[in-house]
Coordinates of C-alpha atoms in Angstrom, one line a residue:
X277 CA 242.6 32.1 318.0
X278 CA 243.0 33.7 314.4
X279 CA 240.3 36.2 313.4
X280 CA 238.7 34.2 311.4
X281 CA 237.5 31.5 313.8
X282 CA 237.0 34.4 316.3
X283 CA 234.5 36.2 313.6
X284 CA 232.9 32.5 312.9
X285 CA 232.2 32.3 316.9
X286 CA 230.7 35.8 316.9
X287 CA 228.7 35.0 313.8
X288 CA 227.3 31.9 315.5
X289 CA 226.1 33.5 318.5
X290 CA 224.6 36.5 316.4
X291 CA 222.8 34.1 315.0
X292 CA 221.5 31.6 317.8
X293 CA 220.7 34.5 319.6
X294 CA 218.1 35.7 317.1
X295 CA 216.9 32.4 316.6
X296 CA 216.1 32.2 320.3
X297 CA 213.2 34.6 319.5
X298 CA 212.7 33.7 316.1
X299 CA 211.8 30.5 316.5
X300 CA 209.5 31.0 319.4
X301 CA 207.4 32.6 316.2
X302 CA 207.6 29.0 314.5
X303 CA 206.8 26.4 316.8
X304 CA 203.6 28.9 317.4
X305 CA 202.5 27.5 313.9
X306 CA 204.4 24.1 313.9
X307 CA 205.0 21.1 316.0
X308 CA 208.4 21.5 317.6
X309 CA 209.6 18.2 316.6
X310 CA 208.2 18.3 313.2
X311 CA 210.0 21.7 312.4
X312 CA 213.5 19.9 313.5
X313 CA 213.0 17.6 311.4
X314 CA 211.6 19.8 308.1
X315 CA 214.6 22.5 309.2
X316 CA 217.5 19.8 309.1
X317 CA 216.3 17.6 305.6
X318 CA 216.0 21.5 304.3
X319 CA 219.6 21.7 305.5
X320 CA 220.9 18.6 304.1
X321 CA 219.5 19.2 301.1
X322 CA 221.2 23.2 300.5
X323 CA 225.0 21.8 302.0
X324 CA 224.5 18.6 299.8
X325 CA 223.6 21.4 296.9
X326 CA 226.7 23.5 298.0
X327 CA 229.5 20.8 298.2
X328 CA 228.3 19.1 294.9
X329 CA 228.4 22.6 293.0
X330 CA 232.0 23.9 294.8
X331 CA 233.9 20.6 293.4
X332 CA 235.0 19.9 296.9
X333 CA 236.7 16.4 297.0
X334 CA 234.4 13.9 299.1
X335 CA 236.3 12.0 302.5
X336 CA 237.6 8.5 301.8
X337 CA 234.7 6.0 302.1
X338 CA 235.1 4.3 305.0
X339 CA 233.1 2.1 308.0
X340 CA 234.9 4.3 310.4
X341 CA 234.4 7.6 309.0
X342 CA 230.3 6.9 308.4
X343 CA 230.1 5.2 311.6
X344 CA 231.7 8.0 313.4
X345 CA 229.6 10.3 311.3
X346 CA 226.4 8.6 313.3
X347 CA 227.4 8.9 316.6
X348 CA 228.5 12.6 316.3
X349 CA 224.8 13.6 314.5
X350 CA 223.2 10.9 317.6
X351 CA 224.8 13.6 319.5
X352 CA 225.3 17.0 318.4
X353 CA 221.6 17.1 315.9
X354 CA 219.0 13.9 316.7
X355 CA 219.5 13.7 320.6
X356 CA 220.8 17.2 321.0
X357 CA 217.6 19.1 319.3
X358 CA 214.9 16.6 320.2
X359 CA 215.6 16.5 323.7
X360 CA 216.1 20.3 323.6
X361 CA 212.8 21.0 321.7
X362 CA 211.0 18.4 323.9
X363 CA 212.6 19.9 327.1
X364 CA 211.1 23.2 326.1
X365 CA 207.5 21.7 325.7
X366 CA 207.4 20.1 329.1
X367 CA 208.9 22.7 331.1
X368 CA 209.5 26.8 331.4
X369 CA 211.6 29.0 329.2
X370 CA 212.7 30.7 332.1
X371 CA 214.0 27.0 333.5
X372 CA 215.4 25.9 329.8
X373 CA 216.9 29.5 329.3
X374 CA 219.2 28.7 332.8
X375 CA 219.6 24.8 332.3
X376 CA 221.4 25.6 328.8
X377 CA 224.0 27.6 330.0
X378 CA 225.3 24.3 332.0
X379 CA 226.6 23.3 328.3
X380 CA 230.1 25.5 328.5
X381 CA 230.6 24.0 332.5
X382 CA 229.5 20.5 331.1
X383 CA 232.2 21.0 328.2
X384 CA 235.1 22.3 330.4
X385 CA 234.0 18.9 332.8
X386 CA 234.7 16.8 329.9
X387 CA 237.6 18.0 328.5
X388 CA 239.5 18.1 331.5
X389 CA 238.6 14.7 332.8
X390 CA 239.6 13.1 329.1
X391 CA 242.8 15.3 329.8
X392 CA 242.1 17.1 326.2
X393 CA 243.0 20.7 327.9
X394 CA 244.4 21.7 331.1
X395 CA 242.3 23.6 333.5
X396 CA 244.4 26.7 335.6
X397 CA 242.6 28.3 338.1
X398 CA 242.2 31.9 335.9
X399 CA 240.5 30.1 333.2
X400 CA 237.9 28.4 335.6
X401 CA 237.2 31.8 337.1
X402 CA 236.8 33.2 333.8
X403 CA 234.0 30.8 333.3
X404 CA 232.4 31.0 337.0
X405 CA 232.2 34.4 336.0
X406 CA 230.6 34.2 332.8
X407 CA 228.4 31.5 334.1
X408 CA 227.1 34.1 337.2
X409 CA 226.5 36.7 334.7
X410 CA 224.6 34.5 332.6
X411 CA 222.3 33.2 335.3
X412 CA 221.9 36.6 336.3
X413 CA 221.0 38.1 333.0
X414 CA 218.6 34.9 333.0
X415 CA 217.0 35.8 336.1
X416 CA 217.6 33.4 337.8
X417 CA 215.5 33.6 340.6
X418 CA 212.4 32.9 338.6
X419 CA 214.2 29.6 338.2
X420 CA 212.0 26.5 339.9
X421 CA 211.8 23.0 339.9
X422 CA 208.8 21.1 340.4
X423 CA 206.6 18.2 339.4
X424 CA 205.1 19.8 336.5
X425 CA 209.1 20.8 335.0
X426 CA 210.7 18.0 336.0
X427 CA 210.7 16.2 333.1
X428 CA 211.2 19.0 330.7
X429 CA 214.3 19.6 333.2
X430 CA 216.1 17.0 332.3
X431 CA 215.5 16.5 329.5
X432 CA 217.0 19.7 328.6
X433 CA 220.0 18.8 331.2
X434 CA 220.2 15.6 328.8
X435 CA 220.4 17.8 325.3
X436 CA 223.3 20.4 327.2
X437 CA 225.1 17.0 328.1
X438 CA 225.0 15.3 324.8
X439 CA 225.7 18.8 322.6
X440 CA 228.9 19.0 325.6
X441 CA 230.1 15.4 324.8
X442 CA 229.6 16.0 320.8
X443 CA 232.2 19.2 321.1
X444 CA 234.6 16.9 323.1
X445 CA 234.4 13.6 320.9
X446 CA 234.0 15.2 317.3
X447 CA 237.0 17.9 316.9
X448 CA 239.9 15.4 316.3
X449 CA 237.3 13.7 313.2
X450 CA 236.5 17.2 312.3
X451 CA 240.1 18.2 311.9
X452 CA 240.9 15.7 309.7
X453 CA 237.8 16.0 307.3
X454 CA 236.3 18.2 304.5
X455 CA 234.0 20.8 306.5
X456 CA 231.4 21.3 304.1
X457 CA 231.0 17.2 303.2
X458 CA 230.7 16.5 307.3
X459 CA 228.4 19.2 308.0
X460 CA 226.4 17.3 305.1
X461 CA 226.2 14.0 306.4
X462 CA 225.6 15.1 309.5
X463 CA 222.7 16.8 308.8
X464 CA 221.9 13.5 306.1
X465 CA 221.5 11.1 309.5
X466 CA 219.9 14.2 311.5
X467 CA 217.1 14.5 309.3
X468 CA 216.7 10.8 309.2
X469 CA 217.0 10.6 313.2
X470 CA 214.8 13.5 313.9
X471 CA 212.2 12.3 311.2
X472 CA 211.4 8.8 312.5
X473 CA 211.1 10.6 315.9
X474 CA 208.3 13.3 314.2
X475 CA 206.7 10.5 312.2
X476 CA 203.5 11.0 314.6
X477 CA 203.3 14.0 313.7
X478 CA 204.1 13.9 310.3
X479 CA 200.9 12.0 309.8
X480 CA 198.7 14.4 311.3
X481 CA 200.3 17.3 310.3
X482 CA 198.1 20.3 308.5
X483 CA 200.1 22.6 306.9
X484 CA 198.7 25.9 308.4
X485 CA 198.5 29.4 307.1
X486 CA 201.8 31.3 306.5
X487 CA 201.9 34.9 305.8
X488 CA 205.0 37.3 305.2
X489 CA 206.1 37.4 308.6
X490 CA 206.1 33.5 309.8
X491 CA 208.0 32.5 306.0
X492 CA 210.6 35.0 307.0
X493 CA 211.2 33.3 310.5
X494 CA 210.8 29.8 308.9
X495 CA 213.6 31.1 306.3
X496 CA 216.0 32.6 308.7
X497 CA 216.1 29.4 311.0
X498 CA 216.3 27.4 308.4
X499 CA 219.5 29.4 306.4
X500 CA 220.2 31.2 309.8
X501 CA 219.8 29.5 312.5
X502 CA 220.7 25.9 311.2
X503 CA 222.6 25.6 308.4
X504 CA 225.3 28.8 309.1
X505 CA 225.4 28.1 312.9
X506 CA 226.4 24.4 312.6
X507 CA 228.7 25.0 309.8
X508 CA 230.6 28.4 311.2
X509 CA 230.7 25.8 314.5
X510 CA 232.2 23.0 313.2
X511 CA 234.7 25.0 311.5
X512 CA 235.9 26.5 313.8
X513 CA 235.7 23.7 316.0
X514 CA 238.0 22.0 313.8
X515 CA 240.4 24.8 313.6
X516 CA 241.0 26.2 317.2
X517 CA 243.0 24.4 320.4
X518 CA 240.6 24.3 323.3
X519 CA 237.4 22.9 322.3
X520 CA 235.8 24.1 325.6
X521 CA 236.5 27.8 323.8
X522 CA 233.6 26.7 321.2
X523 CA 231.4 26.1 324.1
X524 CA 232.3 29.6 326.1
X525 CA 230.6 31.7 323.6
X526 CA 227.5 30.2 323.8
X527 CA 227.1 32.7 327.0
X528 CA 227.0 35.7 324.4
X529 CA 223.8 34.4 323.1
X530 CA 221.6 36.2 326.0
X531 CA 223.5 39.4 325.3
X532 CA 222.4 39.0 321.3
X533 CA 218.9 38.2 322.6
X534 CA 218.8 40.7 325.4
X535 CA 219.7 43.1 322.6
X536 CA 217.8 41.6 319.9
X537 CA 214.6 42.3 322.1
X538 CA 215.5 46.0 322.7
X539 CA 216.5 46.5 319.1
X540 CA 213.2 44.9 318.2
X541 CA 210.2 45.2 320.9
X542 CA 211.8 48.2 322.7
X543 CA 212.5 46.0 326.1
X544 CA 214.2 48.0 328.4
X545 CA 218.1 47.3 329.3
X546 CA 218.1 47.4 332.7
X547 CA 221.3 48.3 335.5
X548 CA 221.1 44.1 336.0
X549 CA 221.2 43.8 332.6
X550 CA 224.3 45.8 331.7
X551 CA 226.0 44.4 335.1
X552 CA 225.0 41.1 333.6
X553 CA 226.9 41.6 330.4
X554 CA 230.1 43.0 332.0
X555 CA 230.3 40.1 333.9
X556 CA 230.1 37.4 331.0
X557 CA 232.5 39.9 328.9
X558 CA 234.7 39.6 331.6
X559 CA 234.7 36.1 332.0
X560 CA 235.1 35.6 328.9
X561 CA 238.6 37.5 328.4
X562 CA 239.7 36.0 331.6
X563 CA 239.1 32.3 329.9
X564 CA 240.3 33.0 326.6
X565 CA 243.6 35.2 327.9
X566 CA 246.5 32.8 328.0
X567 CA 247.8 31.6 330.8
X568 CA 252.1 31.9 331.2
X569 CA 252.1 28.6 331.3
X570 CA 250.0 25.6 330.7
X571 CA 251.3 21.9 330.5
X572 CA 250.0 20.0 327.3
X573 CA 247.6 19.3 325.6
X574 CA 247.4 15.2 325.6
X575 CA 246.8 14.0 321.6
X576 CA 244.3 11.2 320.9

């Protein structure tokens, strides 16, 4: 991993971590779906703004490379953050804090059975590791299902699957193609997708009052928390081997928000809490170290 993609991962956890608690000062003021949808055509419109002013040569026109284009933003932006945002309304953060982390374990699933990396038995401890640590630092225990969750449940299952089977599908198309142009289109069809799916609420909607504090959340999930994380990740996604490594540092995100709430509300870090974080750090170097040998890598 060269230090730049490392830095990008870091960046894009930084990020998603503060958004976890950003956002939750957003969708106070706006429908959930309806801010997807305004957040991703503001998106569109800045990367469409940026690749247009940089000069950068468009892909070839093709069937394949727009049809591809549809499945991956299906996947990784209209299915992944309407289920997600949906999954949130209809059950517990506490249950859709845990149920997330299954997205690294979904990944490593994938990618092994499609035979795209190889899984040694130091790299699936690093992430059984990780994944305890994470659950733990979630508290885990406050974890329930029930009646009243079980929708929200899977639903946020459904968005951890489909954002585990966008890393797996999309890297070999995102090696081959302009960054800044894909991350466009992508978020083109997104806004599209996630707007047909908000139209209900479009038509009701009453813009409400916004003072200093809600524009600067609205801003930084906008600039922040969409447009840089999704970029930073599908360039890097493009330029490292094992795609599952993309999907391992989501499990720093509790540590930025675990943090981020200290830094900010002056929460507590707790004994648990540092144990918590030593156990996803450790994961995490035992899943990333290299292995003395590994047989290849099959090419699609």
């Amino acid at each position: 991993m060269t230090p730049g993609v490392l830095i990008a991962l870091l960046v894009v956890q930084l990020l998603f971590g503060l958004n976890y608690v950003i956002s939750k000062v957003v969708v106070g003021s706006f429908p959930p779906l309806l801010w997807a949808s305004f957040r991703v055509i503001v998106s569109a419109v800045v990367m469409i703004c940026v690749a247009l002013a940089s000069g950068r040569k468009h892909p070839k026109v093709s069937g394949e490379f727009f049809g591809k284009l549809v499945l991956f933003s299906l996947l990784g932006i209209i299915l992944n953050q309407g289920s997600f945002l949906l999954g949130l309304k209809y059950t517990t953060s506490t249950n859709s804090a845990v149920l997330n982390t299954l997205i690294p374990i979904f990944t490593l699933v994938i990618v092994t059975v499609r035979g795209q990396e190889p899984l040694t038995s130091k790299r699936a401890l690093g992430f059984v590791c990780a994944f305890v640590g994470v659950l733990a630092i979630r508290k885990v225990e406050n974890f329930s299902f029930s009646d009243s969750t079980l929708i929200g449940d899977l639903l946020t299952m459904f968005n951890c699957l489909c954002y585990a089977f966008f890393l797996s599908y999309s890297k070999k198309f995102l090696e081959k193609h302009d960054s800044v142009w894909t991350t466009a289109w992508l978020f083109i069809y997104g806004s599209v997708g996630l707007t047909l799916i908000a139209l209900p609420d479009w038509i009701h909607f009453k813009l409400p009052p916004i003072d200093e504090q809600l524009l600067a959340c609205m801003t930084f999930a906008i600039l922040g928390g969409t447009l840089l994380t999704y970029f930073l990740s599908l360039w890097a996604l493009a330029r490292i081997r094992a795609t599952s490594t993309v999907a391992l540092f989501v499990y720093l995100q509790p540590v930025v928000a675990t943090a981020f709430a200290w830094a900010w509300k002056g929460e507590l870090i707790t004994s648990r809490t540092a144990l918590s974080s030593f156990l996803i750090f450790c994961g995490m170097l035992l899943a990333l170290t290299p292995g003395k040998s590994s047989p290849p890598m099959r090419q699609e």
